[in-house]
CSV table of C-alpha atoms in Angstrom, one decimal:
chain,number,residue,atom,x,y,z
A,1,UNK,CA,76.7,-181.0,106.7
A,2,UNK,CA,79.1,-184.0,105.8
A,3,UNK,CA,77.9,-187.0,107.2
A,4,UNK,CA,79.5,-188.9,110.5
A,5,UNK,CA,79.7,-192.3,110.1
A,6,UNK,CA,80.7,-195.0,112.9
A,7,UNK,CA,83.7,-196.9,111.0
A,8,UNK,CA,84.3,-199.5,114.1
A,9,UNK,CA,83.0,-200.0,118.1
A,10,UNK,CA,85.3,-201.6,120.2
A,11,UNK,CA,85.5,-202.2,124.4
A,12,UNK,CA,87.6,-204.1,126.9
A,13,UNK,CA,85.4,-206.2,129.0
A,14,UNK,CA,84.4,-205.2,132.6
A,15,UNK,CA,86.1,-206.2,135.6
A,16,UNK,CA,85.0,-205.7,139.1
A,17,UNK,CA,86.0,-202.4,140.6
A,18,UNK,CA,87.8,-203.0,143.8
A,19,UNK,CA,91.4,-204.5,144.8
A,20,UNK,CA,90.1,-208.3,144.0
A,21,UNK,CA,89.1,-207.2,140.5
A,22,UNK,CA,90.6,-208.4,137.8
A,23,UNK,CA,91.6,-205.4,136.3
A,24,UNK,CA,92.5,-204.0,139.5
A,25,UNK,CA,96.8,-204.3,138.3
A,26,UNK,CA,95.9,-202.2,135.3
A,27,UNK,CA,96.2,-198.3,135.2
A,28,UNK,CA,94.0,-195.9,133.6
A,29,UNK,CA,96.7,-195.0,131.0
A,30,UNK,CA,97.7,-198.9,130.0
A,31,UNK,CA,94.1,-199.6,129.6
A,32,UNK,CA,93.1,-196.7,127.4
A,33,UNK,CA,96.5,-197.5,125.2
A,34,UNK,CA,95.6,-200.7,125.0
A,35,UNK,CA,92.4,-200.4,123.5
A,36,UNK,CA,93.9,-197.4,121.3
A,37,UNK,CA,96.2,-200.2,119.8
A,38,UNK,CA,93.4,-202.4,119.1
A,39,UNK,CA,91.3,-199.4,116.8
A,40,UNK,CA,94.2,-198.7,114.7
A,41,UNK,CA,95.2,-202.9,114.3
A,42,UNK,CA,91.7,-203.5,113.5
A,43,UNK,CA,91.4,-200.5,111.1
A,44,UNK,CA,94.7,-200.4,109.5
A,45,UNK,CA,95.3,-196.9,110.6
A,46,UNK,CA,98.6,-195.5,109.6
A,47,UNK,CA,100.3,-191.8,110.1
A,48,UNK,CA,98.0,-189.1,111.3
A,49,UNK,CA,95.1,-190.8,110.4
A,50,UNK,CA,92.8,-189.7,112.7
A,51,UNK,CA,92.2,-185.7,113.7
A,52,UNK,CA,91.9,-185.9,117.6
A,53,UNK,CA,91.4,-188.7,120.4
A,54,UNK,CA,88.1,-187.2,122.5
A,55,UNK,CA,88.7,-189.5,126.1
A,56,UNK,CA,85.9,-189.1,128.7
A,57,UNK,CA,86.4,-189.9,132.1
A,58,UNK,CA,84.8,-188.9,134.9
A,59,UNK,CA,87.0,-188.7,138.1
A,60,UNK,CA,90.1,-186.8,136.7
A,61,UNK,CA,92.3,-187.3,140.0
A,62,UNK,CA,95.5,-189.2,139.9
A,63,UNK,CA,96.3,-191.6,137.3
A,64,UNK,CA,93.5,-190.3,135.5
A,65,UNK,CA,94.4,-186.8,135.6
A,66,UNK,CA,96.8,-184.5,133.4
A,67,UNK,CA,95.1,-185.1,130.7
A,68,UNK,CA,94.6,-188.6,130.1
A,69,UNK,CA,93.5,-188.5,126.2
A,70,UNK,CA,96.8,-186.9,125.3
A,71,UNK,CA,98.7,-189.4,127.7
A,72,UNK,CA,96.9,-192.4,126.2
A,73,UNK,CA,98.0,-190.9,123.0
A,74,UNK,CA,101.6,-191.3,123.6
A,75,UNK,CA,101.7,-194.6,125.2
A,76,UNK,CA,99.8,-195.9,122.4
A,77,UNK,CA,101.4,-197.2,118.7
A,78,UNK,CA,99.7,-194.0,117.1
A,79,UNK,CA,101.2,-191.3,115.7
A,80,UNK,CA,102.1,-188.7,118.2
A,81,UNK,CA,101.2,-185.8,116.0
A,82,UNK,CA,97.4,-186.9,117.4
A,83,UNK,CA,96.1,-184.6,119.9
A,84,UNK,CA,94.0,-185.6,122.6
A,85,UNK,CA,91.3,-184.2,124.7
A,86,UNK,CA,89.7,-185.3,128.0
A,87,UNK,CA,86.3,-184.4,128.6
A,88,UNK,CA,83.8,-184.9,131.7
A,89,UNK,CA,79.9,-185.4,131.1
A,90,UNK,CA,80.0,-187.2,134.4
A,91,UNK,CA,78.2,-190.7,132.9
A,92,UNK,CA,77.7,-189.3,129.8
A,93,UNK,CA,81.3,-188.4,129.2
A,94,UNK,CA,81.9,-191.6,126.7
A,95,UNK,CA,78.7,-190.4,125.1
A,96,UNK,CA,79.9,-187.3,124.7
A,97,UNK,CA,83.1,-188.0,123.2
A,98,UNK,CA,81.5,-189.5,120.5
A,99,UNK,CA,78.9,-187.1,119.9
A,100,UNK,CA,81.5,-184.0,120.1
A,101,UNK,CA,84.0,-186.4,117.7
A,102,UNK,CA,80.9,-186.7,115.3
A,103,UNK,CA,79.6,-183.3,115.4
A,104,UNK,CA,83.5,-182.6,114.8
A,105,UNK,CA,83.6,-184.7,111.3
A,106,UNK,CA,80.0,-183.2,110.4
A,107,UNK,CA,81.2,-179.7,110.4
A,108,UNK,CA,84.8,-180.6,108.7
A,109,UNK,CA,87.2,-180.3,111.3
A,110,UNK,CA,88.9,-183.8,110.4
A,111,UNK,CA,88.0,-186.6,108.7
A,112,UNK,CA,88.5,-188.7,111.2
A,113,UNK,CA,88.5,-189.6,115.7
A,114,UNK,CA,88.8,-192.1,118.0
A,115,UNK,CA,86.6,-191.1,120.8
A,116,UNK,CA,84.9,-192.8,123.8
A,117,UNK,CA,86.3,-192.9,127.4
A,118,UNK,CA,87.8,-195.2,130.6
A,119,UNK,CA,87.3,-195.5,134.4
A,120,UNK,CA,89.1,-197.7,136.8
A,121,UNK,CA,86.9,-197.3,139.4
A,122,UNK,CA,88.6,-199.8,141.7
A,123,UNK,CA,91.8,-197.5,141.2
A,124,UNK,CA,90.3,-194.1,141.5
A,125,UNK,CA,87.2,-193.8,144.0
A,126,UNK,CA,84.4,-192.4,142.7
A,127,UNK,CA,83.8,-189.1,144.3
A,128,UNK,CA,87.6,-188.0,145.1
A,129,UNK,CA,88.0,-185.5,142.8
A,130,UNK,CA,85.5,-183.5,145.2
A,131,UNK,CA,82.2,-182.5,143.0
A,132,UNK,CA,81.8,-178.7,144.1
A,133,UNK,CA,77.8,-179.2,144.1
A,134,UNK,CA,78.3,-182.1,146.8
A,135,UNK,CA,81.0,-180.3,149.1
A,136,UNK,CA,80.4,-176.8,148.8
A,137,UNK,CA,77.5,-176.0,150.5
A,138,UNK,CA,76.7,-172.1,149.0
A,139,UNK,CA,75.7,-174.3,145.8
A,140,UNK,CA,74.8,-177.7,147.8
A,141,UNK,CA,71.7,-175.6,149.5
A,142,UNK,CA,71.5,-173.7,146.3
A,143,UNK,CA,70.9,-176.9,144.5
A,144,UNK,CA,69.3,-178.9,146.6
A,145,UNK,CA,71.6,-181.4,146.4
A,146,UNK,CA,71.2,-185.3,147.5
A,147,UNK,CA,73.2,-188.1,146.6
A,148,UNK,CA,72.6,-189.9,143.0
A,149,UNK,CA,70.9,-193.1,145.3
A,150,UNK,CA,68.6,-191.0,147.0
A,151,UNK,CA,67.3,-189.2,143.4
A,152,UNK,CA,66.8,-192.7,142.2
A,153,UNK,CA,64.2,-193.5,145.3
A,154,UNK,CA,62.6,-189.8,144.7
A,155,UNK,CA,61.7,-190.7,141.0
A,156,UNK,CA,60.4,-194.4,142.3
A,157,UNK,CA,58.5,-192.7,144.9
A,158,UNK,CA,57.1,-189.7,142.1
A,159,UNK,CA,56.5,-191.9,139.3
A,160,UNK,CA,55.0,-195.2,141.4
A,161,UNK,CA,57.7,-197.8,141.0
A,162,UNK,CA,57.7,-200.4,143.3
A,163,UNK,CA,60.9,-202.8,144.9
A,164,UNK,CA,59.1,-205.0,143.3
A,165,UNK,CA,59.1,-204.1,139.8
A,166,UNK,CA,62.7,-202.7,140.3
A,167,UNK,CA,64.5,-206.3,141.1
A,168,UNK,CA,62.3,-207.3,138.1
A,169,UNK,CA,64.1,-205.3,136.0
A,170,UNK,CA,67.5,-206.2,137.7
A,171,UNK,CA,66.5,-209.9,137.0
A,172,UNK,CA,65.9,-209.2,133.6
A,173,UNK,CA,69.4,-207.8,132.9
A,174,UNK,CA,70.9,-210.3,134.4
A,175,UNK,CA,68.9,-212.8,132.3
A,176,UNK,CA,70.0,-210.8,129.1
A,177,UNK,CA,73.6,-210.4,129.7
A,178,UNK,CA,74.1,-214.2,130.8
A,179,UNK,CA,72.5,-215.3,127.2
A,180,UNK,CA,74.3,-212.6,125.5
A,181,UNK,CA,77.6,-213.8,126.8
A,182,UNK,CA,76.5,-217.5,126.0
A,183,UNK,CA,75.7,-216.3,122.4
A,184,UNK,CA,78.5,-214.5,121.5
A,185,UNK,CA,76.9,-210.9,121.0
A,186,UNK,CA,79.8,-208.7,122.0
A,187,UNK,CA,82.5,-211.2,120.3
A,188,UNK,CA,82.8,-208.3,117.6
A,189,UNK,CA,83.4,-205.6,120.2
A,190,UNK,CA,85.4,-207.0,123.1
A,191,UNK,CA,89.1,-206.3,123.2
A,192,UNK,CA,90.6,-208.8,125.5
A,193,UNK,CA,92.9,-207.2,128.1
A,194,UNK,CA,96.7,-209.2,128.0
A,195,UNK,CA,99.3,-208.3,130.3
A,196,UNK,CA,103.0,-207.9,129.2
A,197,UNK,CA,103.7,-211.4,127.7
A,198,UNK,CA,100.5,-211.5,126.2
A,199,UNK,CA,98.8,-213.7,129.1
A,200,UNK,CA,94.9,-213.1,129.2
A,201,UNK,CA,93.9,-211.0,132.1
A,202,UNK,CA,90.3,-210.2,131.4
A,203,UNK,CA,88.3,-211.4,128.2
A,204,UNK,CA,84.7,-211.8,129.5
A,205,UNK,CA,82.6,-209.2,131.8
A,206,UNK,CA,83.1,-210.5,135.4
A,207,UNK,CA,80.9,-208.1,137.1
A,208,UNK,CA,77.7,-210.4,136.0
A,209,UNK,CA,75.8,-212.5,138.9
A,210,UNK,CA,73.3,-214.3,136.3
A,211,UNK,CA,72.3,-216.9,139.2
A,212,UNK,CA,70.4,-214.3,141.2
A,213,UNK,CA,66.7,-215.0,142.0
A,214,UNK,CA,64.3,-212.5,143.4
A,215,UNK,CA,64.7,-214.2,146.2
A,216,UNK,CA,68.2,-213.2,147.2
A,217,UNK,CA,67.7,-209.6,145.7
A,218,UNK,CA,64.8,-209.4,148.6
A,219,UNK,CA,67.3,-210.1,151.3
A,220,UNK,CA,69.2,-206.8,150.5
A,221,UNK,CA,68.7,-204.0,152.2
A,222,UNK,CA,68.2,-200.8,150.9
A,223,UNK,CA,71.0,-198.7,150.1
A,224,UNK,CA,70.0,-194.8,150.7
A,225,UNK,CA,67.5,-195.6,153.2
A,226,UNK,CA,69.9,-194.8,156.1
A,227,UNK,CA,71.5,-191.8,154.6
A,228,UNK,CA,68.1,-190.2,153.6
A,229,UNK,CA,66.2,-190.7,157.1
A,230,UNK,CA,69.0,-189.7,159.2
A,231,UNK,CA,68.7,-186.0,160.4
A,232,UNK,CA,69.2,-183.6,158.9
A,233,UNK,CA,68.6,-186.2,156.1
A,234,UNK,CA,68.2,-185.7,152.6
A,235,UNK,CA,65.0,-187.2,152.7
A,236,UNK,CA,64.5,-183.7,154.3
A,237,UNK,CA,65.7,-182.0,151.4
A,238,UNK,CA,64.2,-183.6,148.7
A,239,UNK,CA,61.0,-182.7,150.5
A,240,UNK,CA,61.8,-179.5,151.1
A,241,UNK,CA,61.9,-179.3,147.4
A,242,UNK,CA,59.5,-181.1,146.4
A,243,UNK,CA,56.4,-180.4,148.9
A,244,UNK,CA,53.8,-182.6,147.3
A,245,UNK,CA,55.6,-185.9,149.0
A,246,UNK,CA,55.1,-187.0,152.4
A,247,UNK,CA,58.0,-189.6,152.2
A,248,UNK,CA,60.4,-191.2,150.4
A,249,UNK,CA,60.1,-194.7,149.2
A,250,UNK,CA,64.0,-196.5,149.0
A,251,UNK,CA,63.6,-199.3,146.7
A,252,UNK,CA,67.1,-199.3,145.5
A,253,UNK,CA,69.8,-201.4,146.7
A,254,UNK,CA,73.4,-203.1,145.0
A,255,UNK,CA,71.1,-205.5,143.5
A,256,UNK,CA,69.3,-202.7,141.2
A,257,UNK,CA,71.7,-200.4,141.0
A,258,UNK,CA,74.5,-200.6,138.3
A,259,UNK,CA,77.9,-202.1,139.3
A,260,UNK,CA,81.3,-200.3,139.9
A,261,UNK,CA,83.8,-202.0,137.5
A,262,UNK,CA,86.7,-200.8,135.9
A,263,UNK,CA,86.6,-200.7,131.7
A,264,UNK,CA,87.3,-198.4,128.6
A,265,UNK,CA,85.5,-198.3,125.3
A,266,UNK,CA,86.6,-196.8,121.7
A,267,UNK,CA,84.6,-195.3,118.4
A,268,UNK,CA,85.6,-194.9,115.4
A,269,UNK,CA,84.3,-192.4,113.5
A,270,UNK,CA,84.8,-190.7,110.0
A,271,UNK,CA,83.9,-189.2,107.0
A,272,UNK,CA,82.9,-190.9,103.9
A,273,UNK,CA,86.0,-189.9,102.3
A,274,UNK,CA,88.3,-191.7,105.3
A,275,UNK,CA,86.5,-194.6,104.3
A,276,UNK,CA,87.3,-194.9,100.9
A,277,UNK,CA,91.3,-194.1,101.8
A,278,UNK,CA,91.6,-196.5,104.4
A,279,UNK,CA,89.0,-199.3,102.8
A,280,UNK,CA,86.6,-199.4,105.5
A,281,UNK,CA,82.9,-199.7,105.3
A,282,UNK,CA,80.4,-197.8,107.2
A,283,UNK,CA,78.7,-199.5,109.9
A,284,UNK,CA,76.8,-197.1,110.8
A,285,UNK,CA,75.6,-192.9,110.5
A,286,UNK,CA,75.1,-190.8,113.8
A,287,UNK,CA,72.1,-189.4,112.8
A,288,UNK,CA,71.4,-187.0,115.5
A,289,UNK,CA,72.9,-186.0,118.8
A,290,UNK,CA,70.9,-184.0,121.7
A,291,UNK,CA,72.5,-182.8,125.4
A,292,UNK,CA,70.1,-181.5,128.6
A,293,UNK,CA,69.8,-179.7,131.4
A,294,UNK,CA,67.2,-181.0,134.2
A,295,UNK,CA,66.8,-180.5,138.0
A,296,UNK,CA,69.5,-181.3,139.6
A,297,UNK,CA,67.9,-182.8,142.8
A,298,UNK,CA,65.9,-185.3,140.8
A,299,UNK,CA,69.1,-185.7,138.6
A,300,UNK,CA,68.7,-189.0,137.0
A,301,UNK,CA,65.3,-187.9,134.8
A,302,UNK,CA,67.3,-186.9,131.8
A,303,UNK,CA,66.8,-189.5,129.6
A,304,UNK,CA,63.3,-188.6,128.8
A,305,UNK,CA,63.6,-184.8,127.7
A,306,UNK,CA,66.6,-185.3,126.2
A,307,UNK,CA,64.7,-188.1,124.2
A,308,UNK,CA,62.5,-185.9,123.2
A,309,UNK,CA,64.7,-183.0,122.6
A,310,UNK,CA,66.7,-185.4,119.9
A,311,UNK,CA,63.6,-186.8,118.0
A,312,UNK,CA,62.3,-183.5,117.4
A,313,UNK,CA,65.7,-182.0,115.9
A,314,UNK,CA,65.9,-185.0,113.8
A,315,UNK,CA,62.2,-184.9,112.8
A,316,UNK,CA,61.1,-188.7,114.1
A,317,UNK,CA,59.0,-189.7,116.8
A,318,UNK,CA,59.6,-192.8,119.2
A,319,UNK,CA,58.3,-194.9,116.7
A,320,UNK,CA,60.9,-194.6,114.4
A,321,UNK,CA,63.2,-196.0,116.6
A,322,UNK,CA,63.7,-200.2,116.5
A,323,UNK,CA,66.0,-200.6,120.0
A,324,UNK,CA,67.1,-198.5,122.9
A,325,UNK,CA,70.0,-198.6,125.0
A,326,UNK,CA,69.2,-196.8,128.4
A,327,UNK,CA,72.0,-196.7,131.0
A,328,UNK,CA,70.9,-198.5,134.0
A,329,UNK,CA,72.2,-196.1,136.2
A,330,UNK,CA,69.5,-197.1,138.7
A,331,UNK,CA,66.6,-199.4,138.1
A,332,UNK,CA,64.4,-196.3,138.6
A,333,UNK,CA,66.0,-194.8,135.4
A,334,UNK,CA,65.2,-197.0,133.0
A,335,UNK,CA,61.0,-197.8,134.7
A,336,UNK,CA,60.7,-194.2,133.9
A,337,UNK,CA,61.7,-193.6,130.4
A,338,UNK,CA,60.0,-196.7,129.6
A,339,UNK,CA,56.7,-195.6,131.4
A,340,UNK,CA,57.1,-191.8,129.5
A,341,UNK,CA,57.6,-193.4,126.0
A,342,UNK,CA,55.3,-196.8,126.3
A,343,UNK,CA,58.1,-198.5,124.6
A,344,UNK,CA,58.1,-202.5,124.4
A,345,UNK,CA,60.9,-203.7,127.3
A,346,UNK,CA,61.8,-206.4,125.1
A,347,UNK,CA,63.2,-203.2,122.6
A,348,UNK,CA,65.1,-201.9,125.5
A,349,UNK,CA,68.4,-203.1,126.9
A,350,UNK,CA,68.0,-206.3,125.1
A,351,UNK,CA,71.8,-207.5,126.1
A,352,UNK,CA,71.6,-206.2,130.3
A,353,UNK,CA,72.7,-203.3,130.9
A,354,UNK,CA,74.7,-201.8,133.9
A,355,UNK,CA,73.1,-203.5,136.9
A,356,UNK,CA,74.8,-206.6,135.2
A,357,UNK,CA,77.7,-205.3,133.8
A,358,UNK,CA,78.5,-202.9,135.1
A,359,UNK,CA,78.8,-198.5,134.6
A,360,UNK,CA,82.8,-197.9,134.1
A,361,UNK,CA,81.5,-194.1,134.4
A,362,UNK,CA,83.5,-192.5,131.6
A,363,UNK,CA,83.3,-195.7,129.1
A,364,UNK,CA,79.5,-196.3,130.0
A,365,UNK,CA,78.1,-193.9,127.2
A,366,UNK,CA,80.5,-195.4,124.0
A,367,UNK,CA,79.8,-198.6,125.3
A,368,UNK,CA,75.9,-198.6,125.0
A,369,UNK,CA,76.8,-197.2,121.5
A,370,UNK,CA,78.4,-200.1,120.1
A,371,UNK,CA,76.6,-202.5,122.2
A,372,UNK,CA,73.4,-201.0,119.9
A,373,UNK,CA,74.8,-201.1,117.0
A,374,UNK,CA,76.0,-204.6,117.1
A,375,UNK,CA,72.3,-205.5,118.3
A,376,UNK,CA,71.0,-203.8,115.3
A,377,UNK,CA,73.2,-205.1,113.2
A,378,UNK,CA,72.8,-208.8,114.5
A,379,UNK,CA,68.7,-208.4,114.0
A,380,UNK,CA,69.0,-206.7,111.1
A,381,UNK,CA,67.3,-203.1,112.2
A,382,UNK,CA,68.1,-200.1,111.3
A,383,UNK,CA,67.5,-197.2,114.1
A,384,UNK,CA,69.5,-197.3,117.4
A,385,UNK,CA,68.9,-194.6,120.3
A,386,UNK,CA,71.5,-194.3,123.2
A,387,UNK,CA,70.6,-192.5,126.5
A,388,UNK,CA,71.9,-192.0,129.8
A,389,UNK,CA,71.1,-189.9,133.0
A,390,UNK,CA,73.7,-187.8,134.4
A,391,UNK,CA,74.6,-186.4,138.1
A,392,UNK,CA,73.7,-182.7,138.8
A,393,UNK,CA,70.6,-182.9,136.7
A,394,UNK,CA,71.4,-183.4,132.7
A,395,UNK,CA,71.0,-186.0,130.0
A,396,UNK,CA,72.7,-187.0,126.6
A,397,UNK,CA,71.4,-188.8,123.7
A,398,UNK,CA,72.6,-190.7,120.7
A,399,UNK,CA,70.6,-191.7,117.3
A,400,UNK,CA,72.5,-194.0,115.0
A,401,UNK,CA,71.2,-195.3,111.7
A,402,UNK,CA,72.7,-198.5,110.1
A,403,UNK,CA,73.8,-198.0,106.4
């Protein structure tokens, strides 16, 4: 197998997700081309220098429909002999991008990709492209199906996690992302957003709240509480498939659960021999790459099979591993895979995550990806992992090695 290496990591910076958003004026297609332009500035890129554009993104409706990659494509500065493909993982679809761009380069098909992924989520509601496991009920019952919120509150109520310990964990990445921002950790990444006569729109992540106490996340209510205890509720469900509990415990509110925001992220990725031709070094090598299956009515426990699933391919064992990146899809996520693994918290998320940022749904999972490797890079590690939950019960999984 030829070896995948990440050649650059690059991402526009989040902006709210809703018609006061600053990113709100800026379409799906300008955003993705925008940030297209940016990868082949920074990189030199010339001709048909890259085999395919891989673009994740999650609701495919609208402005983000007709296949967006290929769109991108040609409202970008690259060559239009570039392909493109659009992919949905759900939140894993950046992720995936990369990992199918990778796998891609590994195998010889092209020596080169751009891949990672976009979502304007304040543009294009979450949930209008109409999810056949939420709407149709012959696989709904099937399933089990309950929202995303109320699978968050079933794994804090299974595994033990308490309000408690989940605004803890919102602090924290508030704490981190605020002192990341002051320190200039994503200055290599960020791609700020300019509008037609090259005015700044957006250049910093305006999603983040880094004045919240514990006392004003105790004030919220909680956010699935209502739809889970209403009858039929899908409290109901959940216990209808999972006997053993007696009740449900909602713990989860906006306060620790990630933000909607609007965003797109871009990897580079090639062979060695793209390297040498375009005279770019190697940042880093994906080293492994590991997709899941898991209950769907749970949903969000992926992150810890899949975990496992990808250390024992490559032959490593959570040890080997210096930081994580864990989506925090839900404060309830990221409790878990840190109880399953024992890992040290102060290895995990070390910049925030998404309940301070934000989760841009089909930029989320390239994101994390370049937001580890500059966090290796800048304390001089070497092993990254990259995981995320996804809805209808999977997970995805990314191991990069600096070089």
């Amino acid at each position: 197998m030829t070896d995948a290496f990440i050649y650059d990591a690059a991402r526009t910076p989040r902006g709210k997700g809703r018609a006061d958003g600053s990113l709100h004026e800026v379409t799906s297609l300008a955003l993705s081309a925008r940030l297209l332009n940016a990868v082949k500035a920074r990189n030199n890129l010339e001709g048909h220098a890259v085999e395919d554009v891989i673009w994740g993104n999650v609701t495919q409706v609208k402005e983000q429909g007709g296949c967006l990659a290929r769109s991108a494509v040609l409202a970008s500065d690259l060559d239009e002999r570039i392909p493109g493909l659009s992919i949905n993982r759900f939140c894993a679809s950046g992720m995936e991008a990369v990992n199918l761009a990778a796998n891609q380069v590994r195998g010889g098909a092209g020596q080169a990709y751009i891949a990672g992924g976009v979502e304007m989520m304040g543009r294009v509601a979450m949930g209008s492209d109409g999810a056949a496991i939420a709407v149709d009920p012959s696989l709904a019952m099937k399933s089990y199906f309950v929202p995303q919120g109320i699978s968050a509150d079933i794994i804090a109520t299974e595994y033990g996690f308490t309000r408690e310990e989940a605004d803890a964990l919102a602090l924290e990445s508030q704490r981190r992302a605020a002192r990341a921002w002051e320190e200039g950790r994503f200055d290599r990444s960020i791609v700020p957003v300019l509008d037609q006569n090259g005015l700044t729109i957006l250049d910093r992540d305006e999603y983040m709240r880094p004045g919240t106490t514990a006392e004003d996340l105790a004030k919220l209510k909680p956010a699935f509480k209502e739809m889970g205890e209403m009858m039929p509720g899908f409290d109901k469900v959940a216990m209808l498939k999972y006997p053993h509990l007696t009740h449900i415990d909602h713990i989860h509110h906006a306060g620790n659960s990630s933000g909607i925001v609007d965003g797109a992220a871009a990897v580079l990725i090639g062979n060695e021999e793209f390297g040498r031709a375009y005279g770019l070094k190697p940042r880093a090598r994906i080293r492994a790459t590991a997709k899941i299956g898991t209950d769907p009515t749970i949903m969000l426990t992926g992150p810890v099979p899949v975990t496992e699933k990808i250390l024992r391919e490559a032959g490593m064992s959570i040890g080997d591993i210096d930081l994580f990146e864990v989506n925090e899809a839900f404060a309830s996520v990221v409790l878990r895979f840190m109880q399953a693994f024992q890992v040290d918290p102060g290895k995990v998320n070390v910049n925030g995550g998404a309940i301070a940022l934000g989760h841009p749904l089909g930029a989320t999972g390239a994101i994390i990806i370049g937001t580890l490797l500059d966090e290796l890079e800048r304390q001089d590690k070497t092993m990254g992992l990259a995981t995320l939950c996804i809805a209808s019960g999977m997970g995805a999984a990314t191991i990069i090695e600096r070089v």
